[in-house]
């Protein structure tokens, strides 16, 4: 997925940089972004984090907005945008946050592609495995 500084459309994946990580959400309108917790999740107990709706300004905070542009392969896996929005809205109030296994990126990927995953964590795990493999050589 490429990330661009463009105006989002309803059903788009959006993100904002928060220190060393990104916070993800589903854009519905300027007045509604569905997200799993707020950008400062890392400072809150998991039991307090739930899927919620906020305006775009609460989502962005002090960061910048980036809009996900799926590749051709990703577009084939995507749900229709109206379905993405409906699914994201249906999950408002849902908890179960876990930074490693059920975070905001997992949430948006599940809503958009039907698969819960985090590219950030997948890349971090791959880097760790690579370092471990090199140290065993």
PDB file of C-alpha atoms in Angstrom:
ATOM      1  CA  UNK A   1       0.000   0.000   0.000  1.00  0.00           C
ATOM      2  CA  UNK A   2       1.234   3.466  -0.838  1.00  0.00           C
ATOM      3  CA  UNK A   3       0.475   6.402   1.444  1.00  0.00           C
ATOM      4  CA  UNK A   4      -0.408   9.786  -0.038  1.00  0.00           C
ATOM      5  CA  UNK A   5      -1.180  13.278   1.203  1.00  0.00           C
ATOM      6  CA  UNK A   6      -4.570  13.525  -0.528  1.00  0.00           C
ATOM      7  CA  UNK A   7      -8.176  14.123   0.489  1.00  0.00           C
ATOM      8  CA  UNK A   8      -9.724  10.854   1.735  1.00  0.00           C
ATOM      9  CA  UNK A   9     -13.009   9.396   0.547  1.00  0.00           C
ATOM     10  CA  UNK A  10     -15.514   7.472   2.622  1.00  0.00           C
ATOM     11  CA  UNK A  11     -14.207   3.934   3.195  1.00  0.00           C
ATOM     12  CA  UNK A  12     -10.519   4.836   2.811  1.00  0.00           C
ATOM     13  CA  UNK A  13      -7.845   3.646   5.234  1.00  0.00           C
ATOM     14  CA  UNK A  14      -6.134   6.630   6.814  1.00  0.00           C
ATOM     15  CA  UNK A  15      -3.213   6.937   9.192  1.00  0.00           C
ATOM     16  CA  UNK A  16      -1.322   9.519  11.218  1.00  0.00           C
ATOM     17  CA  UNK A  17       2.196   9.254  12.624  1.00  0.00           C
ATOM     18  CA  UNK A  18       2.446   9.140  16.417  1.00  0.00           C
ATOM     19  CA  UNK A  19       6.088   9.195  17.579  1.00  0.00           C
ATOM     20  CA  UNK A  20       7.573   5.897  16.281  1.00  0.00           C
ATOM     21  CA  UNK A  21       4.351   4.263  15.030  1.00  0.00           C
ATOM     22  CA  UNK A  22       1.232   5.000  12.971  1.00  0.00           C
ATOM     23  CA  UNK A  23      -2.371   5.116  14.148  1.00  0.00           C
ATOM     24  CA  UNK A  24      -4.935   3.803  11.629  1.00  0.00           C
ATOM     25  CA  UNK A  25      -8.618   4.407  11.029  1.00  0.00           C
ATOM     26  CA  UNK A  26     -11.436   4.198   8.498  1.00  0.00           C
ATOM     27  CA  UNK A  27     -12.472   7.564   7.081  1.00  0.00           C
ATOM     28  CA  UNK A  28     -16.219   8.117   6.811  1.00  0.00           C
ATOM     29  CA  UNK A  29     -16.377  11.915   6.754  1.00  0.00           C
ATOM     30  CA  UNK A  30     -14.650  14.899   8.316  1.00  0.00           C
ATOM     31  CA  UNK A  31     -16.973  14.341  11.260  1.00  0.00           C
ATOM     32  CA  UNK A  32     -16.498  10.564  11.542  1.00  0.00           C
ATOM     33  CA  UNK A  33     -13.401   8.399  11.629  1.00  0.00           C
ATOM     34  CA  UNK A  34     -13.785   4.861  12.992  1.00  0.00           C
ATOM     35  CA  UNK A  35     -10.681   3.735  14.863  1.00  0.00           C
ATOM     36  CA  UNK A  36      -9.595   1.224  17.476  1.00  0.00           C
ATOM     37  CA  UNK A  37      -8.799   3.597  20.321  1.00  0.00           C
ATOM     38  CA  UNK A  38      -7.135   6.980  19.968  1.00  0.00           C
ATOM     39  CA  UNK A  39      -3.634   7.843  18.742  1.00  0.00           C
ATOM     40  CA  UNK A  40      -2.259   7.714  22.300  1.00  0.00           C
ATOM     41  CA  UNK A  41      -3.315   4.061  22.873  1.00  0.00           C
ATOM     42  CA  UNK A  42       0.207   3.165  23.959  1.00  0.00           C
ATOM     43  CA  UNK A  43      -0.338   5.153  27.168  1.00  0.00           C
ATOM     44  CA  UNK A  44      -3.697   3.590  28.092  1.00  0.00           C
ATOM     45  CA  UNK A  45      -4.555   0.233  29.670  1.00  0.00           C
ATOM     46  CA  UNK A  46      -5.850  -2.199  27.035  1.00  0.00           C
ATOM     47  CA  UNK A  47      -9.078  -2.624  29.005  1.00  0.00           C
ATOM     48  CA  UNK A  48      -9.912   1.060  28.316  1.00  0.00           C
ATOM     49  CA  UNK A  49      -9.396   0.860  24.543  1.00  0.00           C
ATOM     50  CA  UNK A  50     -12.367   0.236  22.240  1.00  0.00           C
ATOM     51  CA  UNK A  51     -13.451   0.884  18.669  1.00  0.00           C
ATOM     52  CA  UNK A  52     -14.837   4.406  18.556  1.00  0.00           C
ATOM     53  CA  UNK A  53     -15.894   7.245  16.296  1.00  0.00           C
ATOM     54  CA  UNK A  54     -14.296  10.680  16.388  1.00  0.00           C
ATOM     55  CA  UNK A  55     -13.873  13.629  14.073  1.00  0.00           C
ATOM     56  CA  UNK A  56     -10.865  13.861  11.791  1.00  0.00           C
ATOM     57  CA  UNK A  57      -9.144  16.474  13.990  1.00  0.00           C
ATOM     58  CA  UNK A  58      -9.207  14.182  17.031  1.00  0.00           C
ATOM     59  CA  UNK A  59      -7.827  11.389  14.855  1.00  0.00           C
ATOM     60  CA  UNK A  60      -4.970  13.483  13.438  1.00  0.00           C
ATOM     61  CA  UNK A  61      -3.990  15.260  16.663  1.00  0.00           C
ATOM     62  CA  UNK A  62      -0.643  16.923  16.013  1.00  0.00           C
ATOM     63  CA  UNK A  63       0.220  14.599  13.128  1.00  0.00           C
ATOM     64  CA  UNK A  64      -0.374  14.611   9.398  1.00  0.00           C
ATOM     65  CA  UNK A  65      -3.030  12.659   7.541  1.00  0.00           C
ATOM     66  CA  UNK A  66      -2.033  10.019   5.004  1.00  0.00           C
ATOM     67  CA  UNK A  67      -4.477   8.109   2.814  1.00  0.00           C
ATOM     68  CA  UNK A  68      -3.815   4.505   1.848  1.00  0.00           C
ATOM     69  CA  UNK A  69      -3.695   3.734  -1.866  1.00  0.00           C
ATOM     70  CA  UNK A  70      -3.989  -0.035  -2.317  1.00  0.00           C
ATOM     71  CA  UNK A  71      -1.971  -1.865  -4.951  1.00  0.00           C
ATOM     72  CA  UNK A  72      -3.744  -3.727  -7.788  1.00  0.00           C
ATOM     73  CA  UNK A  73      -3.479  -6.978  -5.804  1.00  0.00           C
ATOM     74  CA  UNK A  74      -4.861  -5.336  -2.653  1.00  0.00           C
ATOM     75  CA  UNK A  75      -7.769  -3.835  -4.615  1.00  0.00           C
ATOM     76  CA  UNK A  76      -8.829  -7.357  -5.617  1.00  0.00           C
ATOM     77  CA  UNK A  77      -9.145  -8.297  -1.930  1.00  0.00           C
ATOM     78  CA  UNK A  78     -10.972  -5.140  -0.819  1.00  0.00           C
ATOM     79  CA  UNK A  79     -14.569  -5.020   0.256  1.00  0.00           C
ATOM     80  CA  UNK A  80     -16.741  -2.343  -1.391  1.00  0.00           C
ATOM     81  CA  UNK A  81     -16.284   1.003   0.402  1.00  0.00           C
ATOM     82  CA  UNK A  82     -19.888   1.164   1.644  1.00  0.00           C
ATOM     83  CA  UNK A  83     -19.448  -2.293   3.166  1.00  0.00           C
ATOM     84  CA  UNK A  84     -16.156  -1.204   4.805  1.00  0.00           C
ATOM     85  CA  UNK A  85     -17.885   1.744   6.463  1.00  0.00           C
ATOM     86  CA  UNK A  86     -20.887  -0.335   7.567  1.00  0.00           C
ATOM     87  CA  UNK A  87     -18.638  -3.017   9.071  1.00  0.00           C
ATOM     88  CA  UNK A  88     -16.413  -0.480  10.857  1.00  0.00           C
ATOM     89  CA  UNK A  89     -19.452   1.309  12.313  1.00  0.00           C
ATOM     90  CA  UNK A  90     -20.945  -1.994  13.457  1.00  0.00           C
ATOM     91  CA  UNK A  91     -17.850  -2.621  15.567  1.00  0.00           C
ATOM     92  CA  UNK A  92     -18.066   0.621  17.587  1.00  0.00           C
ATOM     93  CA  UNK A  93     -17.780  -0.246  21.275  1.00  0.00           C
ATOM     94  CA  UNK A  94     -15.884  -3.487  20.648  1.00  0.00           C
ATOM     95  CA  UNK A  95     -12.879  -4.051  22.914  1.00  0.00           C
ATOM     96  CA  UNK A  96     -10.176  -6.671  23.080  1.00  0.00           C
ATOM     97  CA  UNK A  97      -7.266  -4.410  22.218  1.00  0.00           C
ATOM     98  CA  UNK A  98      -3.862  -6.063  22.215  1.00  0.00           C
ATOM     99  CA  UNK A  99      -0.899  -4.126  20.857  1.00  0.00           C
ATOM    100  CA  UNK A 100       0.644  -7.247  19.276  1.00  0.00           C
ATOM    101  CA  UNK A 101      -2.414  -9.175  18.090  1.00  0.00           C
ATOM    102  CA  UNK A 102      -5.414  -6.820  17.842  1.00  0.00           C
ATOM    103  CA  UNK A 103      -4.474  -3.183  17.335  1.00  0.00           C
ATOM    104  CA  UNK A 104      -5.733  -0.330  15.138  1.00  0.00           C
ATOM    105  CA  UNK A 105      -3.935  -1.629  12.029  1.00  0.00           C
ATOM    106  CA  UNK A 106      -5.375  -5.119  12.539  1.00  0.00           C
ATOM    107  CA  UNK A 107      -8.818  -3.492  12.835  1.00  0.00           C
ATOM    108  CA  UNK A 108      -8.676  -1.507   9.583  1.00  0.00           C
ATOM    109  CA  UNK A 109      -7.196  -4.414   7.610  1.00  0.00           C
ATOM    110  CA  UNK A 110      -9.937  -6.701   8.845  1.00  0.00           C
ATOM    111  CA  UNK A 111     -12.613  -4.156   7.869  1.00  0.00           C
ATOM    112  CA  UNK A 112     -11.093  -3.500   4.438  1.00  0.00           C
ATOM    113  CA  UNK A 113      -9.577  -6.846   3.399  1.00  0.00           C
ATOM    114  CA  UNK A 114     -11.284  -9.345   5.707  1.00  0.00           C
ATOM    115  CA  UNK A 115      -7.930 -10.279   7.213  1.00  0.00           C
ATOM    116  CA  UNK A 116      -6.559  -9.135  10.568  1.00  0.00           C
ATOM    117  CA  UNK A 117      -2.864  -8.285  10.245  1.00  0.00           C
ATOM    118  CA  UNK A 118      -0.332  -5.550  10.958  1.00  0.00           C
ATOM    119  CA  UNK A 119       2.362  -4.845   8.374  1.00  0.00           C
ATOM    120  CA  UNK A 120       4.283  -2.853  11.010  1.00  0.00           C
ATOM    121  CA  UNK A 121       4.460  -5.865  13.328  1.00  0.00           C
ATOM    122  CA  UNK A 122       5.109  -8.311  10.477  1.00  0.00           C
ATOM    123  CA  UNK A 123       8.106  -6.203   9.377  1.00  0.00           C
ATOM    124  CA  UNK A 124       9.380  -5.899  12.965  1.00  0.00           C
ATOM    125  CA  UNK A 125       9.139  -9.675  13.453  1.00  0.00           C
ATOM    126  CA  UNK A 126      10.994 -10.260  10.165  1.00  0.00           C
ATOM    127  CA  UNK A 127      13.812  -7.899  11.261  1.00  0.00           C
ATOM    128  CA  UNK A 128      14.102  -9.671  14.619  1.00  0.00           C
ATOM    129  CA  UNK A 129      14.172 -13.118  12.962  1.00  0.00           C
ATOM    130  CA  UNK A 130      16.833 -11.915  10.538  1.00  0.00           C
ATOM    131  CA  UNK A 131      19.027 -10.638  13.382  1.00  0.00           C
ATOM    132  CA  UNK A 132      18.539 -13.868  15.323  1.00  0.00           C
ATOM    133  CA  UNK A 133      19.458 -15.952  12.289  1.00  0.00           C
ATOM    134  CA  UNK A 134      22.604 -13.869  11.694  1.00  0.00           C
ATOM    135  CA  UNK A 135      23.666 -14.258  15.326  1.00  0.00           C
ATOM    136  CA  UNK A 136      23.356 -18.073  15.006  1.00  0.00           C
ATOM    137  CA  UNK A 137      25.672 -18.186  11.981  1.00  0.00           C
TER     138      UNK A 137
END
